[in-house]
Coordinates of C-alpha atoms in Angstrom, one line a residue:
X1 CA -112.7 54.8 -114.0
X2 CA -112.4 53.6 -110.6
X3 CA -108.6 52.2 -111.2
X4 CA -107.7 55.3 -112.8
X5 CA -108.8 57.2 -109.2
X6 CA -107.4 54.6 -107.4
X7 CA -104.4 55.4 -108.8
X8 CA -104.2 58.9 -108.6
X9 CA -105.0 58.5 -104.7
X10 CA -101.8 56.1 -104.5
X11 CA -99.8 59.2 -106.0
X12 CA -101.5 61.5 -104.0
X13 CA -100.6 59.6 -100.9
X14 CA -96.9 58.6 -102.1
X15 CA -96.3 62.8 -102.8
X16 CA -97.3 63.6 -99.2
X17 CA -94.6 60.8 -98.2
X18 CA -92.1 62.0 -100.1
X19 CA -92.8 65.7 -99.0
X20 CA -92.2 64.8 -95.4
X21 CA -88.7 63.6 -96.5
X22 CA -86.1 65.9 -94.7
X23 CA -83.8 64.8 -97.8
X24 CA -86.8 65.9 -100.4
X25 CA -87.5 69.0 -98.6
X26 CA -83.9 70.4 -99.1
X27 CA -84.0 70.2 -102.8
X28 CA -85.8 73.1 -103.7
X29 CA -86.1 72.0 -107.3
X30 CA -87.7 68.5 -106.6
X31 CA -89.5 69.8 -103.5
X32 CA -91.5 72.7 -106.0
X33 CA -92.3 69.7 -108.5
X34 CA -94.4 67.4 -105.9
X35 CA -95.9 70.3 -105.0
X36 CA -97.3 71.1 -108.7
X37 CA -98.4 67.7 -108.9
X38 CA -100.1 67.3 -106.1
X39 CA -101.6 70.5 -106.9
X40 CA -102.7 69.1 -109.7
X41 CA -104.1 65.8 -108.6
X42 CA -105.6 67.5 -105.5
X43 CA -109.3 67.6 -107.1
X44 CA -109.5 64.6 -108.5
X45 CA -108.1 63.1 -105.2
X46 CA -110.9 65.5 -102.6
X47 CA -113.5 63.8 -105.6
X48 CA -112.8 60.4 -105.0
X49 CA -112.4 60.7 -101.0
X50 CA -116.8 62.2 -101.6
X51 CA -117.7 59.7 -104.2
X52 CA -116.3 56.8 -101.7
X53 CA -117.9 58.5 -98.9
X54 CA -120.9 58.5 -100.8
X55 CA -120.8 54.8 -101.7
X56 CA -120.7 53.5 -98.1
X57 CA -124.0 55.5 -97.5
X58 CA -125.4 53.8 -100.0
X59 CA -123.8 50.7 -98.8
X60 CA -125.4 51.4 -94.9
X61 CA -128.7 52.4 -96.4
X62 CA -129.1 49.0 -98.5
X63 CA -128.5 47.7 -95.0
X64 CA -131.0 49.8 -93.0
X65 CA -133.5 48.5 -95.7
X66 CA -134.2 45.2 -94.1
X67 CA -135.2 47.3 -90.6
X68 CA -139.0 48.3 -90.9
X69 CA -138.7 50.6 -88.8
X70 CA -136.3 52.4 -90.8
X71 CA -137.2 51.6 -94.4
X72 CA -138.6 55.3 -95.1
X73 CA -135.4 57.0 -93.9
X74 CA -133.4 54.4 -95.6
X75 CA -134.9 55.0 -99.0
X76 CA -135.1 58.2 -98.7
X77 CA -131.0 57.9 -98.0
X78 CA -129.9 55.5 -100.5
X79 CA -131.9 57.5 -103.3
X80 CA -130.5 61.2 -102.3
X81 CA -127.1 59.3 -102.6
X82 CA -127.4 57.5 -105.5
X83 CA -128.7 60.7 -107.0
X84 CA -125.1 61.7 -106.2
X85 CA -123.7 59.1 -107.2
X86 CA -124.7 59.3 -110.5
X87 CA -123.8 62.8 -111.2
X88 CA -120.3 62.3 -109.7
X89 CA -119.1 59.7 -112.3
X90 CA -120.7 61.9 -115.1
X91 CA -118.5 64.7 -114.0
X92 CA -115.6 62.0 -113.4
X93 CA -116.1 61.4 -117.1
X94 CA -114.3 64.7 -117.5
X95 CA -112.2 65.3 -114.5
X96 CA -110.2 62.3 -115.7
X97 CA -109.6 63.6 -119.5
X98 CA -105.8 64.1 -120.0
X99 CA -104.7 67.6 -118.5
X100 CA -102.8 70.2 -120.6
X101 CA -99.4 70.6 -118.6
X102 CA -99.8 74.0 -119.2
X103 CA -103.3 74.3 -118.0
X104 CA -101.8 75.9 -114.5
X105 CA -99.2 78.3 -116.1
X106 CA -99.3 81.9 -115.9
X107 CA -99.4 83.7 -119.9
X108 CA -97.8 86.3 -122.6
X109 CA -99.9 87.9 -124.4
X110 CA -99.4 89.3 -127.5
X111 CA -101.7 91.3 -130.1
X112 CA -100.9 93.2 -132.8
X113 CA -103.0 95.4 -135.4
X114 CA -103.5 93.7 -138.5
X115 CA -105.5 94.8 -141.5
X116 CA -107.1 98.5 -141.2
X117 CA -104.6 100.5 -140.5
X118 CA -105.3 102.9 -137.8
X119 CA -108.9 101.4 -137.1
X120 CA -106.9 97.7 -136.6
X121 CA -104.3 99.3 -134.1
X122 CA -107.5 100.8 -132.0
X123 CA -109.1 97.6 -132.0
X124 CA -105.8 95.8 -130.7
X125 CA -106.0 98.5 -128.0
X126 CA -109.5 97.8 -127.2
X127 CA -108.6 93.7 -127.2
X128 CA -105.9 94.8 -124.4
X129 CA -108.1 96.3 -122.4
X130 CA -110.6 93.5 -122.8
X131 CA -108.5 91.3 -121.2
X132 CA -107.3 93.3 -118.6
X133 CA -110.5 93.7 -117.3
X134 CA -111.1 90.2 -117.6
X135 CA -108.1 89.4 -115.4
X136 CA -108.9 91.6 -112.7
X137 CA -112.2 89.9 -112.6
X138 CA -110.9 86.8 -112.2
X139 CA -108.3 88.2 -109.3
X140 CA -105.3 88.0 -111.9
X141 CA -102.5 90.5 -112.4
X142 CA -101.3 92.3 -115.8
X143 CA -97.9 93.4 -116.3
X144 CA -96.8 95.1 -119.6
X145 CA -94.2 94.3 -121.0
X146 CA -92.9 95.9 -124.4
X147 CA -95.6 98.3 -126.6
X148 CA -96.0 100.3 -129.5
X149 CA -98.4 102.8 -130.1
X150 CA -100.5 103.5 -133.1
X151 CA -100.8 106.8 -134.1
X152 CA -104.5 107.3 -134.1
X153 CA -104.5 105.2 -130.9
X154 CA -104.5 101.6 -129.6
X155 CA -101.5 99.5 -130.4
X156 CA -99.4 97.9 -133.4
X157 CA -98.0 95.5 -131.0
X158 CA -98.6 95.1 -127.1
X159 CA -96.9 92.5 -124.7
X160 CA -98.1 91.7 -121.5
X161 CA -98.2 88.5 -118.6
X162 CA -100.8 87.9 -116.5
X163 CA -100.0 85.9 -113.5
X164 CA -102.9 84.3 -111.4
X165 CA -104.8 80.6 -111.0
X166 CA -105.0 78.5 -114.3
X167 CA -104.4 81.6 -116.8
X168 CA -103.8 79.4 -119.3
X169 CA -106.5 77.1 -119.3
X170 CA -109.0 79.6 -119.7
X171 CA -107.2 82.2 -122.1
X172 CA -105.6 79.5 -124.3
X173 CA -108.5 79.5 -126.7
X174 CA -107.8 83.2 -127.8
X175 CA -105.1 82.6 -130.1
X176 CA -106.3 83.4 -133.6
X177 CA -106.9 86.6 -135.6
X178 CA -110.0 88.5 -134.1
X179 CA -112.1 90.7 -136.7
X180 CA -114.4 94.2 -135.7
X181 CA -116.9 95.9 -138.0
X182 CA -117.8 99.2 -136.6
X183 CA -117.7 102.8 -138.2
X184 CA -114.3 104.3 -137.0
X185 CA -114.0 107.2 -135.7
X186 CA -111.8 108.7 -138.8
X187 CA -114.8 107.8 -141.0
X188 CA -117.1 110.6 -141.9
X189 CA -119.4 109.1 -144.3
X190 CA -120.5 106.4 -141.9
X191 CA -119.0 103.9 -143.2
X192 CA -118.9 100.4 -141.6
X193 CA -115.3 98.6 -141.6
X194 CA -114.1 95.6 -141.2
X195 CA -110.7 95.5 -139.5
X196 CA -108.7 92.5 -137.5
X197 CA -106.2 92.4 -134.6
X198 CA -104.2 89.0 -133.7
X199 CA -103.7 87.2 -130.9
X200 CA -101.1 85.2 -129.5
X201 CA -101.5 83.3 -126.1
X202 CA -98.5 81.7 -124.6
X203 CA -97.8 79.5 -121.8
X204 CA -95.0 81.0 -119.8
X205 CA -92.0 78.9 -119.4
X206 CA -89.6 77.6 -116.6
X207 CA -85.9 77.3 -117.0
X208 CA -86.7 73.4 -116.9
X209 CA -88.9 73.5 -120.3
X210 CA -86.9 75.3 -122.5
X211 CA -83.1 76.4 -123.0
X212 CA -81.3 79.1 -124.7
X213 CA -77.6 78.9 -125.4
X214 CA -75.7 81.8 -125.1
X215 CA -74.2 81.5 -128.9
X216 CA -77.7 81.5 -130.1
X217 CA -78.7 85.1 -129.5
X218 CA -77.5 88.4 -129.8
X219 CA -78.7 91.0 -127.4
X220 CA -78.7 94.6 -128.1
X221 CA -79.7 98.0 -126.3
X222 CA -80.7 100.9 -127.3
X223 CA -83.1 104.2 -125.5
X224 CA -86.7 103.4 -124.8
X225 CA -89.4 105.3 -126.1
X226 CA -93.2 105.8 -124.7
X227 CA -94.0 105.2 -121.2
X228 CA -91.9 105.1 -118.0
X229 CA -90.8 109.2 -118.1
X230 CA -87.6 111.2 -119.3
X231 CA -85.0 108.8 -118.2
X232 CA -86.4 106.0 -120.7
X233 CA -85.6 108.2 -123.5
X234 CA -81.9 109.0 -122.4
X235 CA -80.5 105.7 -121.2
X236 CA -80.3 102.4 -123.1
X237 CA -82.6 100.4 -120.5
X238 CA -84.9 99.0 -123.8
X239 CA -82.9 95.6 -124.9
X240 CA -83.7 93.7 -128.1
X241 CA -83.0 90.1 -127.9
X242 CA -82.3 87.8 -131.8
X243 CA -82.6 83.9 -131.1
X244 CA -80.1 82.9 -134.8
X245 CA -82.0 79.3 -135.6
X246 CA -85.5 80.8 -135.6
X247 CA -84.6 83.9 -136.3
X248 CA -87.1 85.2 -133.8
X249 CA -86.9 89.2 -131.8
X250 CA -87.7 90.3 -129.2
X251 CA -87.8 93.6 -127.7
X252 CA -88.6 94.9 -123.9
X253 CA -89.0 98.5 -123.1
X254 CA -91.3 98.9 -120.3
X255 CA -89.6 98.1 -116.9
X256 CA -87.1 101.2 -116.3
X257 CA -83.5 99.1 -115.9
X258 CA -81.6 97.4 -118.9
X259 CA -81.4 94.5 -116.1
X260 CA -85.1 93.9 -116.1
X261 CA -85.9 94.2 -119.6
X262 CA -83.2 91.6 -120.5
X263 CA -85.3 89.5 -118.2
X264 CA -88.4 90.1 -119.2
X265 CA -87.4 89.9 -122.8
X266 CA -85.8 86.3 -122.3
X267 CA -89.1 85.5 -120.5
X268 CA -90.9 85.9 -123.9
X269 CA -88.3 84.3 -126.0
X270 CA -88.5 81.2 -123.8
X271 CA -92.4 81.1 -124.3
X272 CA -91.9 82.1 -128.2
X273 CA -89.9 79.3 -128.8
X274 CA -92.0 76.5 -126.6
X275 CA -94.6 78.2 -128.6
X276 CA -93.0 77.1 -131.8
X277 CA -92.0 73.2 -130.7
X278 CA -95.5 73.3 -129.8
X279 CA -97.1 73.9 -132.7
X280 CA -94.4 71.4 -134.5
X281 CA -95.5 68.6 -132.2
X282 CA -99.1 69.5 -133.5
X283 CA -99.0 69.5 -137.2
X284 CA -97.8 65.6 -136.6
X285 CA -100.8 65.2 -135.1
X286 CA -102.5 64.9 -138.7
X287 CA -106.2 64.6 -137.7
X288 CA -106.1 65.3 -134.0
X289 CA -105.0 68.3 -134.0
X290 CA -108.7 69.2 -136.4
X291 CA -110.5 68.1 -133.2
X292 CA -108.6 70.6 -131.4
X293 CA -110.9 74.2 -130.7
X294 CA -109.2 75.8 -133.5
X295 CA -105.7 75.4 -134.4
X296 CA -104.0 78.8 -132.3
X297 CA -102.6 79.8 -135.7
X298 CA -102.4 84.0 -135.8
X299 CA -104.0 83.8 -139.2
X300 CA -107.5 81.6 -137.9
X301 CA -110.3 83.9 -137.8
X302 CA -111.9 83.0 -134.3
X303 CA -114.5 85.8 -133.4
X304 CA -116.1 88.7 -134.8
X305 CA -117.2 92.1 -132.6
X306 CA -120.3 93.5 -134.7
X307 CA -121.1 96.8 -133.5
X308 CA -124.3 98.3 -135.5
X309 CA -125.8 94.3 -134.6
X310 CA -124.2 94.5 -130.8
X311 CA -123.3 90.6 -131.6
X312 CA -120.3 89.1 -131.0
X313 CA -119.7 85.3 -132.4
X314 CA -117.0 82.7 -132.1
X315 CA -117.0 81.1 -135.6
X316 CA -115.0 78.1 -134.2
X317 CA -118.6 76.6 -132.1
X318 CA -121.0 79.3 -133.9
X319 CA -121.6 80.9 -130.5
X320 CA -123.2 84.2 -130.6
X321 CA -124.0 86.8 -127.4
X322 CA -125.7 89.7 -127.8
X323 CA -123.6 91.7 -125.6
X324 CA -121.1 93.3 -127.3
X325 CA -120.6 96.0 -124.8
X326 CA -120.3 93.5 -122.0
X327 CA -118.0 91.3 -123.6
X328 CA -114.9 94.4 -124.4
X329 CA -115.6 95.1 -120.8
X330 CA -114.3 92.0 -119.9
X331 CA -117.2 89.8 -119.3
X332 CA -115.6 86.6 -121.5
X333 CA -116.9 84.3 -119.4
X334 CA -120.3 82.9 -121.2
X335 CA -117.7 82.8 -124.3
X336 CA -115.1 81.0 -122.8
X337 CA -117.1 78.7 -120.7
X338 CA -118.7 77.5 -124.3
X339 CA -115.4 77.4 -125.4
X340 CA -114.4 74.8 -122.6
X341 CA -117.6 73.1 -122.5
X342 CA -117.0 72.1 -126.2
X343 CA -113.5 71.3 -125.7
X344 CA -114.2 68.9 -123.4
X345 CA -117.3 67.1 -125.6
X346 CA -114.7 66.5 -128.4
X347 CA -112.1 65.0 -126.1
X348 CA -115.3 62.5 -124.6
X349 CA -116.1 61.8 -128.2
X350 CA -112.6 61.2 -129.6
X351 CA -112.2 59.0 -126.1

């Protein structure tokens, strides 16, 4: 443990030199990729700086030991900082698990109704606006992106990002078909039903992760429909991007130039297709990739919203809240803290 931090403190330190390079600091590139990793190594490194802190008071108390006279404030010292000592290499224990590289990326989302018809386009809608309230409580930003409404309500299909700190490590667990029993509206003999929505969560993507060649896609336009007011409906701002060797579309609609939906949509093609490599790299995995929480597959079933019982559970750790109503006002956090908390027990054990 202690050579892995001392090693990470050599980085640390070699960063900081390099970043006072005039020759670094021109190259915008290389200058924008220390700075993500220091970003990165930054806790660890303010960690180790407190734990060694905390071992030379221990040190000095050991010392202060042998003085009668100062025996009692000694001990009382060395045990408050071997109290903290102790806890400090437990949470080492999981500081120092391997990081997701995309742990610090902004997301796309993705949900679309599945089975249920109308009820399953409503429920996507409600899932949207779940996690739009989540990201506002966590200081995060939405932007939509491409959408199309059901007829009853909700959504078939929404895009959106949300940009903020760490998006992805805390919403990459929501991949996975989500299921709702509830009497719909429509339904006048009370009815419960059960209908399900999807989600996809995907790390956005720089230029320097991914690349598209030009021959590879097609890109058409054509006139929006839906939001953004008469002039969407009369000029062909919506564009509709076809990547040939995975025969994956995409469509953008939303922003109100053809110029910035072609960007938009080649933002989610680029995070589609990282998405897909992956989820290759994965199935080799074999057996890792069962100690995984979940597999981010659309068709998992990860979580179930029961109305009449005001229950919602996680099927992938059997977590259960009885705050439905909480929960699809965007207070994920008890789930998603389990979720992370369990995520990180399987990595210890599997270490």
């Amino acid at each position: 443990m202690i050579e892995r931090l001392e090693n990470i403190q050599k980085r640390y330190d070699e960063i900081i030199k390099e970043l006072s390079n005039p020759e670094v600091l021109s190259d915008i590139k290389k200058t924008t990729e220390l700075s993500k990793e220091q970003a990165s190594l930054k806790e660890n490194y303010d960690a180790y700086q407190e734990y060694k802190k905390v071992l030379q008071n221990i040190s000095e108390a050991k010392e202060l030991l042998k003085d009668p006279e100062m025996s009692e404030f000694a001990r009382e010292e060395y045990n408050e900082n071997e109290e903290k000592r102790k806890k400090m290499e437990a949470d080492f224990e999981i500081m120092l698990l391997p990081k997701d590289p995309n742990d610090g990326k902004d997301v796309i989302v993705e949900i679309r109704g599945a089975a249920g018809g109308d009820e399953a386009n409503i429920f996507a809608g409600d899932l949207y606006r779940m996690y739009t309230y989540y990201a506002i409580k966590q200081g995060w930003k939405v932007e939509e992106l491409n959408s199309v409404e059901g007829e009853a309500g909700g959504y078939s299909q929404v895009e959106f990002k949300i940009k903020g700190d760490n998006v992805y490590s805390k919403l990459k667990y929501e991949s996975g078909s989500h299921r709702v029993q509830r009497v719909p509206e429509t339904e006048s003999q009370g009815r419960i039903q059960t209908s399900t929505a999807t989600v996809l969560v995907m790390p956005e993507v720089d230029d320097i992760d991914i690349e598209i060649k030009d021959s590879d896609i097609r890109i058409d336009t054509y006139c929006a429909s839906g939001h953004g007011g008469q002039g969407v409906n009369t000029t062909p701002s919506a564009v509709r991007i076809t990547h040939f060797p995975t025969n994956t579309v995409v469509t953008c609609q939303n922003q109100r130039s053809q110029i910035q939906n072609k960007a938009e949509a080649m933002e989610v093609l680029k995070s589609r297709l990282y998405q897909l490599e992956l989820e290759r790299q994965e199935s080799e995995l074999g057996s890792e990739r069962r100690n995984k929480i979940g597999t981010g597959d659309r068709s998992e079933k990860i979580r179930t919203y029961n109305y009449p019982q005001n229950r919602v559970t996680d099927h992938r750790i059997g977590f259960s809240t009885m705050q439905l109503e909480k929960v699809m006002d965007g207070e994920l956090d008890d789930i998603i803290n389990a979720l992370i908390t369990e995520d990180q027990a399987r990595k210890l054990k599997a270490e």
